[in-house]
Amino acid sequence: MTSPKVDSESVPEEGYERGLGSRQVQMIAIGGAIGVGLFLGAGANIAKAGPSLIVMYALAGVIIFFIMRALGELLLYRPVSGSFAEYSREFLGPFFGYFTGWTYWLMWVVTGMAELTAAAIYINYWFPQVPQWVSALVFLIVLFAANLISVKLFGEIEFWFSMVKVTAIIGMIVIGLGVLTFGFSAAGDTATVSNLWQFDGFFPKGIGSSLMTLQGVMFAYLAVELVGVTAGESENPEKTLPKAINTLPWRIALFYVGALTVILCVVKWTEFAEGVSPFVKAFAVIGIPAAAGIVNFVVLTAALSSCNSGMYSTGRMLRNLAESGEAPRVFRKLSSTKTPALGIGISVIFMGIGVVLNYTVPEKAFGYVTSVATAAGIWTWLMILVSHVMYRRQVVAGRLPASSFPAPGGSVCSWIAIVFLLFVTGLIAVDADSRICLFVMAGWALALGIGWAVLKNRNPQVAERREPDLEKVG
């Protein structure tokens, strides 16, 4: 395979700076697999499922790997910024590209709303006298400025945010293993591997209760696909993207399965509850000084990392939509630093509205926002998988060139992942607390449907399929 050609005439990412090096793409991929869902959300899920939550994270992790290998095959067939929308547009039709692009934008905007307010709450831990809106506004402005300066600065910030998260998890694993092996610390007498089954078994609340945690588990994996958005700005996508995707299994095994296994060996699962961070609890039981402060800093980093990624991806997705005539053409413009400044700016305004709204709604609003983000993420993953199935059919028929990074098993694993995601959607539908997101998504789909009808009426060409420029094949 030849390297993908990047010239100003032929590719949607025209004008972008290929400023993300291998080190940064690797860390963006690692950071995307570690979020607030692990550091905070896992506490509530442990209370619901006990030690069996480990299996749920492992099962979901396998599905996420299938999704990422499907995306990887598409990325090396044609590496473009805004990849999910672009592949949906090519293989399923213009409407699906339009719907996927706007839905991914929504996912990051609502996630940004939650993460900004969460970050302000974490700051209150150290500085209770600082008004929450001040902290949120400062973070919003600083991250916005960083995203405007250059993609290199975005990559560097994300690198160090990810480094903090990785260090915290590895530290927890090493200390936990030390407690289990040598019996030191206040937890030494009670820490044992048998904690995984001693208290009402490995599935203490039953398999059904364990399966109901899958929706929360999938939220924890949101943003792992962000590496696909970086394709148009990676220095060498043919090398960096396969490496980032192929290392995903060990990252999931270490950061999720490994960390949770060690924590649940050190601390009995019955001691966890909603709102209790597994990391804070484990550090406190072990007796590490300032445990709550350490984890608060890490969770603050995770929230800012997510918001930073949201600003990056929403700007790129709006530009991709504008390139296809599915958003105002003004979003096509790049700033002098080769960033989609206007698209980022509009997205930041919507994130800022979320900060204001969070003052007037109860705390459950965070649960609603995260469930909407999960539903939008599931749609994105489904579009990646269906696009991959369609692409494989074209390759088998000889109508498209094969990718240099084929997914194992062809489209079989994609079909398995599609069934799994539909199953999780069914779980969301039967859960009274989270099903509201399906109503929100139905309203969103109606709004997008009306928007599409208006677009087609104004410009019928927007609904016409366009053949991709196959000179871009990787």
CSV table of C-alpha atoms in Angstrom, one decimal, residues 17-401:
chain,number,residue,atom,x,y,z
A,17,GLU,CA,-1.5,20.5,10.3
A,18,ARG,CA,-0.2,17.0,10.8
A,19,GLY,CA,1.1,17.9,14.2
A,20,LEU,CA,0.3,14.9,16.3
A,21,GLY,CA,3.3,12.7,16.8
A,22,SER,CA,3.4,9.0,17.7
A,23,ARG,CA,3.9,9.8,21.4
A,24,GLN,CA,0.8,12.0,21.5
A,25,VAL,CA,-1.4,9.7,19.5
A,26,GLN,CA,-0.5,6.8,21.8
A,27,MET,CA,-1.3,8.8,24.9
A,28,ILE,CA,-4.6,10.1,23.4
A,29,ALA,CA,-5.5,6.5,22.7
A,30,ILE,CA,-4.6,5.5,26.3
A,31,GLY,CA,-6.3,8.5,27.8
A,32,GLY,CA,-9.4,7.9,25.8
A,33,ALA,CA,-9.7,4.5,27.5
A,34,ILE,CA,-9.5,6.0,31.0
A,35,GLY,CA,-12.2,8.4,32.2
A,36,VAL,CA,-14.3,9.6,35.1
A,37,GLY,CA,-16.4,6.5,34.6
A,38,LEU,CA,-13.6,4.4,36.1
A,39,PHE,CA,-12.5,6.8,38.8
A,40,LEU,CA,-16.0,7.7,40.1
A,41,GLY,CA,-18.7,5.7,38.3
A,42,ALA,CA,-17.3,2.3,39.1
A,43,GLY,CA,-18.2,2.7,42.8
A,44,ALA,CA,-22.0,2.5,42.1
A,45,ASN,CA,-21.5,-0.4,39.7
A,46,ILE,CA,-19.5,-2.4,42.3
A,47,ALA,CA,-22.4,-1.9,44.7
A,48,LYS,CA,-24.8,-3.3,42.0
A,49,ALA,CA,-22.7,-6.2,40.7
A,50,GLY,CA,-20.0,-7.0,43.2
A,51,PRO,CA,-16.8,-8.6,41.9
A,52,SER,CA,-18.6,-9.7,38.7
A,53,LEU,CA,-18.1,-6.1,37.5
A,54,ILE,CA,-14.6,-7.2,36.5
A,55,VAL,CA,-16.1,-9.6,34.0
A,56,MET,CA,-18.4,-6.9,32.6
A,57,TYR,CA,-15.5,-4.6,32.0
A,58,ALA,CA,-13.6,-7.4,30.3
A,59,LEU,CA,-16.6,-8.4,28.1
A,60,ALA,CA,-17.2,-4.8,27.1
A,61,GLY,CA,-13.5,-4.4,26.5
A,62,VAL,CA,-13.5,-7.2,24.0
A,63,ILE,CA,-16.4,-5.5,22.1
A,64,ILE,CA,-14.5,-2.2,22.2
A,65,PHE,CA,-11.5,-3.9,20.6
A,66,PHE,CA,-13.7,-5.2,17.9
A,67,ILE,CA,-15.1,-1.7,17.3
A,68,MET,CA,-11.6,-0.2,17.2
A,69,ARG,CA,-10.2,-2.9,14.8
A,70,ALA,CA,-13.2,-2.2,12.5
A,71,LEU,CA,-12.4,1.5,12.7
A,72,GLY,CA,-8.7,0.8,12.1
A,73,GLU,CA,-9.4,-1.0,8.9
A,74,LEU,CA,-11.4,1.9,7.6
A,75,LEU,CA,-8.8,4.5,8.8
A,76,LEU,CA,-6.1,2.8,6.8
A,77,TYR,CA,-8.3,2.4,3.8
A,78,ARG,CA,-8.9,6.2,3.9
A,79,PRO,CA,-7.5,8.2,6.8
A,80,VAL,CA,-9.7,11.4,7.1
A,81,SER,CA,-10.5,13.8,10.0
A,82,GLY,CA,-14.1,13.3,11.1
A,83,SER,CA,-13.8,9.7,10.1
A,84,PHE,CA,-17.1,8.3,11.5
A,85,ALA,CA,-19.3,10.7,9.6
A,86,GLU,CA,-17.2,10.4,6.5
A,87,TYR,CA,-17.4,6.5,6.4
A,88,SER,CA,-21.2,6.6,7.2
A,89,ARG,CA,-21.6,9.0,4.3
A,90,GLU,CA,-19.6,6.8,1.9
A,91,PHE,CA,-21.1,3.4,2.8
A,92,LEU,CA,-24.6,4.2,4.1
A,93,GLY,CA,-25.5,7.4,2.3
A,94,PRO,CA,-25.3,11.2,2.9
A,95,PHE,CA,-28.1,11.2,5.6
A,96,PHE,CA,-26.2,8.8,7.8
A,97,GLY,CA,-23.1,10.9,7.5
A,98,TYR,CA,-25.1,14.0,8.4
A,99,PHE,CA,-26.8,12.2,11.4
A,100,THR,CA,-23.6,10.6,12.7
A,101,GLY,CA,-21.6,13.8,12.5
A,102,TRP,CA,-24.1,15.9,14.4
A,103,THR,CA,-24.8,13.1,16.9
A,104,TYR,CA,-21.0,12.8,17.7
A,105,TRP,CA,-21.0,16.6,18.1
A,106,LEU,CA,-23.9,16.3,20.5
A,107,MET,CA,-22.1,13.6,22.5
A,108,TRP,CA,-19.1,15.8,23.1
A,109,VAL,CA,-21.0,18.9,23.8
A,110,VAL,CA,-23.2,17.3,26.6
A,111,THR,CA,-20.1,15.5,27.9
A,112,GLY,CA,-18.3,18.8,28.0
A,113,MET,CA,-21.2,20.3,30.0
A,114,ALA,CA,-21.0,17.6,32.6
A,115,GLU,CA,-17.2,17.5,32.8
A,116,LEU,CA,-16.8,21.3,33.2
A,117,THR,CA,-19.2,21.5,36.1
A,118,ALA,CA,-17.6,18.4,37.6
A,119,ALA,CA,-14.2,20.0,37.4
A,120,ALA,CA,-15.5,23.1,39.2
A,121,ILE,CA,-16.9,20.8,42.0
A,122,TYR,CA,-13.5,19.1,42.3
A,123,ILE,CA,-11.8,22.5,42.7
A,124,ASN,CA,-14.2,23.3,45.5
A,125,TYR,CA,-12.5,20.4,47.5
A,126,TRP,CA,-9.4,22.6,47.9
A,127,PHE,CA,-10.9,26.1,47.4
A,128,PRO,CA,-14.5,26.1,48.8
A,129,GLN,CA,-14.5,29.9,48.8
A,130,VAL,CA,-14.2,30.1,45.0
A,131,PRO,CA,-17.6,30.2,43.3
A,132,GLN,CA,-18.3,27.2,41.1
A,133,TRP,CA,-19.1,29.3,38.1
A,134,VAL,CA,-15.7,31.0,38.3
A,135,SER,CA,-13.7,27.7,38.2
A,136,ALA,CA,-15.9,26.4,35.3
A,137,LEU,CA,-15.4,29.6,33.3
A,138,VAL,CA,-11.6,29.6,33.9
A,139,PHE,CA,-11.3,26.0,32.7
A,140,LEU,CA,-13.5,26.8,29.7
A,141,ILE,CA,-11.4,29.7,28.6
A,142,VAL,CA,-8.0,28.1,29.2
A,143,LEU,CA,-8.9,24.9,27.3
A,144,PHE,CA,-10.5,26.9,24.5
A,145,ALA,CA,-7.4,29.0,24.1
A,146,ALA,CA,-5.2,25.9,24.0
A,147,ASN,CA,-7.3,24.4,21.3
A,148,LEU,CA,-7.1,27.6,19.2
A,149,ILE,CA,-3.3,27.9,19.5
A,150,SER,CA,-2.3,24.6,17.7
A,151,VAL,CA,-3.1,20.9,17.4
A,152,LYS,CA,0.4,20.3,18.9
A,153,LEU,CA,-0.6,22.1,22.1
A,154,PHE,CA,-3.8,20.1,22.3
A,155,GLY,CA,-1.8,16.9,21.9
A,156,GLU,CA,0.7,18.0,24.5
A,157,ILE,CA,-2.0,18.8,27.1
A,158,GLU,CA,-3.7,15.5,26.4
A,159,PHE,CA,-0.4,13.7,26.7
A,160,TRP,CA,0.2,15.0,30.3
A,161,PHE,CA,-3.4,14.6,31.3
A,162,SER,CA,-3.2,11.0,30.3
A,163,MET,CA,0.1,10.6,32.0
A,164,VAL,CA,-1.5,11.6,35.4
A,165,LYS,CA,-4.3,9.1,35.0
A,166,VAL,CA,-2.0,6.3,34.0
A,167,THR,CA,0.4,7.0,36.8
A,168,ALA,CA,-2.4,7.0,39.4
A,169,ILE,CA,-3.8,3.6,38.1
A,170,ILE,CA,-0.4,1.9,37.9
A,171,GLY,CA,0.4,3.3,41.4
A,172,MET,CA,-2.8,1.8,42.8
A,173,ILE,CA,-2.0,-1.6,41.2
A,174,VAL,CA,1.6,-1.7,42.5
A,175,ILE,CA,0.6,-0.6,46.0
A,176,GLY,CA,-2.3,-3.0,46.0
A,177,LEU,CA,-0.2,-5.9,44.9
A,178,GLY,CA,2.3,-5.0,47.6
A,179,VAL,CA,-0.4,-5.1,50.3
A,180,LEU,CA,-1.6,-8.5,49.0
A,181,THR,CA,1.9,-10.0,48.8
A,182,PHE,CA,3.6,-8.6,51.9
A,183,GLY,CA,0.6,-7.7,54.1
A,184,PHE,CA,1.8,-4.2,55.0
A,185,SER,CA,-0.5,-1.2,55.8
A,186,ALA,CA,-3.7,-1.1,57.7
A,187,ALA,CA,-5.4,-3.3,55.0
A,188,GLY,CA,-2.8,-6.1,55.3
A,189,ASP,CA,-4.9,-8.2,57.6
A,190,THR,CA,-8.1,-8.2,55.5
A,191,ALA,CA,-6.6,-8.0,51.9
A,192,THR,CA,-6.9,-11.3,50.2
A,193,VAL,CA,-7.8,-12.7,46.8
A,194,SER,CA,-10.7,-14.6,48.4
A,195,ASN,CA,-12.5,-11.3,48.8
A,196,LEU,CA,-13.5,-11.8,45.2
A,197,TRP,CA,-15.9,-14.7,46.2
A,198,GLN,CA,-16.2,-14.8,50.0
A,199,PHE,CA,-19.1,-12.4,50.3
A,200,ASP,CA,-22.2,-14.0,48.6
A,201,GLY,CA,-20.1,-15.3,45.7
A,202,PHE,CA,-18.7,-13.7,42.6
A,203,PHE,CA,-22.2,-12.8,41.3
A,204,PRO,CA,-23.7,-11.6,44.7
A,205,LYS,CA,-26.7,-9.8,43.1
A,206,GLY,CA,-27.2,-12.3,40.3
A,207,ILE,CA,-26.2,-12.2,36.6
A,208,GLY,CA,-29.1,-10.0,35.7
A,209,SER,CA,-28.0,-7.2,38.1
A,210,SER,CA,-24.4,-7.6,36.7
A,211,LEU,CA,-25.7,-7.2,33.1
A,212,MET,CA,-27.5,-4.0,34.1
A,213,THR,CA,-24.2,-2.4,34.8
A,214,LEU,CA,-23.1,-2.7,31.2
A,215,GLN,CA,-24.6,0.7,30.3
A,216,GLY,CA,-22.4,2.4,32.9
A,217,VAL,CA,-19.4,0.3,31.8
A,218,MET,CA,-19.9,1.4,28.2
A,219,PHE,CA,-20.0,5.0,29.3
A,220,ALA,CA,-16.6,4.5,30.9
A,221,TYR,CA,-15.2,3.5,27.5
A,222,LEU,CA,-16.6,6.5,25.7
A,223,ALA,CA,-13.9,8.5,23.8
A,224,VAL,CA,-11.8,5.4,23.0
A,225,GLU,CA,-12.7,6.1,19.4
A,226,LEU,CA,-11.2,9.6,19.6
A,227,VAL,CA,-8.0,8.3,18.0
A,228,GLY,CA,-10.0,8.0,14.8
A,229,VAL,CA,-10.7,11.8,14.8
A,230,THR,CA,-6.9,12.4,14.9
A,231,ALA,CA,-6.3,10.5,11.6
A,232,GLY,CA,-6.2,13.7,9.5
A,233,GLU,CA,-3.7,15.3,11.9
A,234,SER,CA,-1.4,12.4,12.7
A,235,GLU,CA,2.2,12.7,11.3
A,236,ASN,CA,2.2,9.1,10.1
A,237,PRO,CA,-1.2,7.5,10.4
A,238,GLU,CA,-0.1,4.2,8.7
A,239,LYS,CA,2.2,3.5,11.7
A,240,THR,CA,0.7,5.3,14.7
A,241,LEU,CA,-2.9,4.3,14.3
A,242,PRO,CA,-2.4,0.5,14.1
A,243,LYS,CA,0.0,0.7,17.0
A,244,ALA,CA,-2.5,2.7,19.1
A,245,ILE,CA,-5.3,0.3,18.3
A,246,ASN,CA,-3.4,-2.9,18.7
A,247,THR,CA,-2.3,-2.0,22.2
A,248,LEU,CA,-5.9,-1.4,23.3
A,249,PRO,CA,-6.4,-5.0,24.8
A,250,TRP,CA,-3.5,-4.7,27.3
A,251,ARG,CA,-4.6,-1.1,28.2
A,252,ILE,CA,-8.1,-2.4,29.0
A,253,ALA,CA,-6.6,-5.5,30.8
A,254,LEU,CA,-4.3,-3.3,32.9
A,255,PHE,CA,-6.3,-0.1,33.6
A,256,TYR,CA,-9.8,-1.6,34.0
A,257,VAL,CA,-9.7,-5.3,34.7
A,258,GLY,CA,-6.3,-5.2,36.5
A,259,ALA,CA,-7.1,-2.1,38.7
A,260,LEU,CA,-10.6,-3.3,39.7
A,261,THR,CA,-9.3,-6.8,40.5
A,262,VAL,CA,-6.6,-5.4,42.8
A,263,ILE,CA,-9.0,-2.9,44.5
A,264,LEU,CA,-11.6,-5.6,45.1
A,265,CYS,CA,-9.0,-7.9,46.6
A,266,VAL,CA,-7.8,-5.2,48.9
A,267,VAL,CA,-11.3,-3.8,49.9
A,268,LYS,CA,-14.4,-6.0,50.3
A,269,TRP,CA,-17.0,-5.1,47.6
A,270,THR,CA,-19.6,-4.6,50.3
A,271,GLU,CA,-17.8,-1.4,51.4
A,272,PHE,CA,-18.5,0.4,48.1
A,273,ALA,CA,-21.6,2.6,47.3
A,274,GLU,CA,-22.7,5.2,44.8
A,275,GLY,CA,-20.6,8.3,45.0
A,276,VAL,CA,-17.7,6.5,46.5
A,277,SER,CA,-14.6,6.4,44.3
A,278,PRO,CA,-13.0,2.9,44.3
A,279,PHE,CA,-9.6,4.6,44.3
A,280,VAL,CA,-10.4,7.0,47.2
A,281,LYS,CA,-11.8,4.1,49.2
A,282,ALA,CA,-8.8,1.8,48.5
A,283,PHE,CA,-6.2,4.5,49.2
A,284,ALA,CA,-8.0,5.3,52.5
A,285,VAL,CA,-8.2,1.7,53.6
A,286,ILE,CA,-4.5,1.2,52.9
A,287,GLY,CA,-3.8,4.3,54.9
A,288,ILE,CA,-2.1,6.5,52.3
A,289,PRO,CA,-1.9,10.1,53.5
A,290,ALA,CA,-4.1,12.6,51.6
A,291,ALA,CA,-5.7,9.8,49.6
A,292,ALA,CA,-8.8,11.8,48.9
A,293,GLY,CA,-6.7,14.8,47.7
A,294,ILE,CA,-4.6,12.6,45.4
A,295,VAL,CA,-7.6,11.0,43.7
A,296,ASN,CA,-9.5,14.3,43.6
A,297,PHE,CA,-6.5,15.7,41.5
A,298,VAL,CA,-6.6,12.7,39.2
A,299,VAL,CA,-10.4,12.9,38.7
A,300,LEU,CA,-10.0,16.6,38.0
A,301,THR,CA,-7.4,15.8,35.4
A,302,ALA,CA,-9.8,13.2,33.9
A,303,ALA,CA,-12.6,15.7,33.7
A,304,LEU,CA,-10.4,18.4,32.0
A,305,SER,CA,-9.0,15.8,29.6
A,306,SER,CA,-12.5,14.8,28.5
A,307,CYS,CA,-13.5,18.5,28.0
A,308,ASN,CA,-10.3,19.1,26.1
A,309,SER,CA,-11.0,16.2,23.8
A,310,GLY,CA,-14.5,17.4,23.4
A,311,MET,CA,-13.4,20.8,22.1
A,312,TYR,CA,-11.0,19.2,19.7
A,313,SER,CA,-13.4,16.7,18.2
A,314,THR,CA,-16.5,19.0,18.0
A,315,GLY,CA,-14.5,21.6,15.9
A,316,ARG,CA,-13.3,18.9,13.5
A,317,MET,CA,-16.7,17.3,13.2
A,318,LEU,CA,-18.4,20.6,12.4
A,319,ARG,CA,-15.8,21.3,9.7
A,320,ASN,CA,-16.4,17.9,8.2
A,321,LEU,CA,-20.1,18.5,8.1
A,322,ALA,CA,-19.6,21.9,6.5
A,323,GLU,CA,-17.3,20.3,3.9
A,324,SER,CA,-20.2,18.1,2.9
A,325,GLY,CA,-22.8,20.9,2.9
A,326,GLU,CA,-24.5,19.6,6.1
A,327,ALA,CA,-23.5,22.6,8.3
A,328,PRO,CA,-23.0,26.3,7.5
A,329,ARG,CA,-20.1,26.8,5.1
A,330,VAL,CA,-18.5,29.2,7.4
A,331,PHE,CA,-17.4,26.3,9.6
A,332,ARG,CA,-15.0,25.2,6.8
A,333,LYS,CA,-12.6,28.1,7.5
A,334,LEU,CA,-9.4,27.4,9.4
A,335,SER,CA,-7.6,29.9,11.5
A,336,SER,CA,-4.0,31.1,10.9
A,337,THR,CA,-2.9,28.3,13.3
A,338,LYS,CA,-4.8,25.7,11.1
A,339,THR,CA,-7.5,25.0,13.7
A,340,PRO,CA,-11.3,25.1,13.0
A,341,ALA,CA,-11.6,28.0,15.4
A,342,LEU,CA,-15.2,28.9,14.7
A,343,GLY,CA,-16.5,25.4,15.1
A,344,ILE,CA,-14.6,25.0,18.4
A,345,GLY,CA,-16.0,28.4,19.5
A,346,ILE,CA,-19.6,27.6,18.8
A,347,SER,CA,-19.2,24.2,20.6
A,348,VAL,CA,-17.6,26.0,23.6
A,349,ILE,CA,-20.6,28.4,23.8
A,350,PHE,CA,-23.0,25.4,24.1
A,351,MET,CA,-20.7,23.8,26.7
A,352,GLY,CA,-20.9,27.1,28.6
A,353,ILE,CA,-24.7,27.1,28.5
A,354,GLY,CA,-24.5,23.7,30.2
A,355,VAL,CA,-22.5,25.1,33.1
A,356,VAL,CA,-25.2,27.7,33.7
A,357,LEU,CA,-28.0,25.1,33.4
A,358,ASN,CA,-26.3,22.8,36.0
A,359,TYR,CA,-27.0,25.4,38.6
A,360,THR,CA,-30.7,25.2,38.1
A,361,VAL,CA,-31.2,21.4,37.8
A,362,PRO,CA,-30.9,18.8,40.5
A,363,GLU,CA,-27.8,16.5,40.8
A,364,LYS,CA,-29.5,13.8,38.8
A,365,ALA,CA,-28.9,16.0,35.7
A,366,PHE,CA,-25.4,14.5,35.6
A,367,GLY,CA,-26.9,11.1,35.3
A,368,TYR,CA,-29.2,12.2,32.5
A,369,VAL,CA,-26.3,14.0,30.6
A,370,THR,CA,-24.1,10.9,30.8
A,371,SER,CA,-26.9,8.6,29.6
A,372,VAL,CA,-27.5,10.9,26.6
A,373,ALA,CA,-23.7,10.8,25.9
A,374,THR,CA,-23.8,7.0,26.1
A,375,ALA,CA,-26.7,6.7,23.7
A,376,ALA,CA,-24.9,9.1,21.2
A,377,GLY,CA,-21.7,7.1,21.6
A,378,ILE,CA,-23.5,3.8,21.0
A,379,TRP,CA,-24.9,5.3,17.7
A,380,THR,CA,-21.4,6.3,16.7
A,381,TRP,CA,-20.0,2.8,17.4
A,382,LEU,CA,-22.9,1.2,15.5
A,383,MET,CA,-22.2,3.4,12.5
A,384,ILE,CA,-18.5,2.4,12.6
A,385,LEU,CA,-19.4,-1.2,12.6
A,386,VAL,CA,-22.1,-1.1,9.9
A,387,SER,CA,-19.8,1.0,7.7
A,388,HIS,CA,-17.1,-1.7,8.2
A,389,VAL,CA,-19.5,-4.5,7.2
A,390,MET,CA,-20.4,-2.6,4.1
A,391,TYR,CA,-16.8,-1.8,3.3
A,392,ARG,CA,-15.8,-5.5,3.6
A,393,ARG,CA,-18.6,-6.4,1.2
A,394,GLN,CA,-17.1,-4.0,-1.4
A,395,VAL,CA,-13.6,-5.4,-0.9
A,396,VAL,CA,-14.8,-9.0,-1.3
A,397,ALA,CA,-16.7,-7.9,-4.5
A,398,GLY,CA,-13.5,-6.3,-5.8
A,399,ARG,CA,-15.0,-2.8,-6.0
A,400,LEU,CA,-12.6,-1.3,-3.4
A,401,PRO,CA,-9.0,-1.8,-2.5
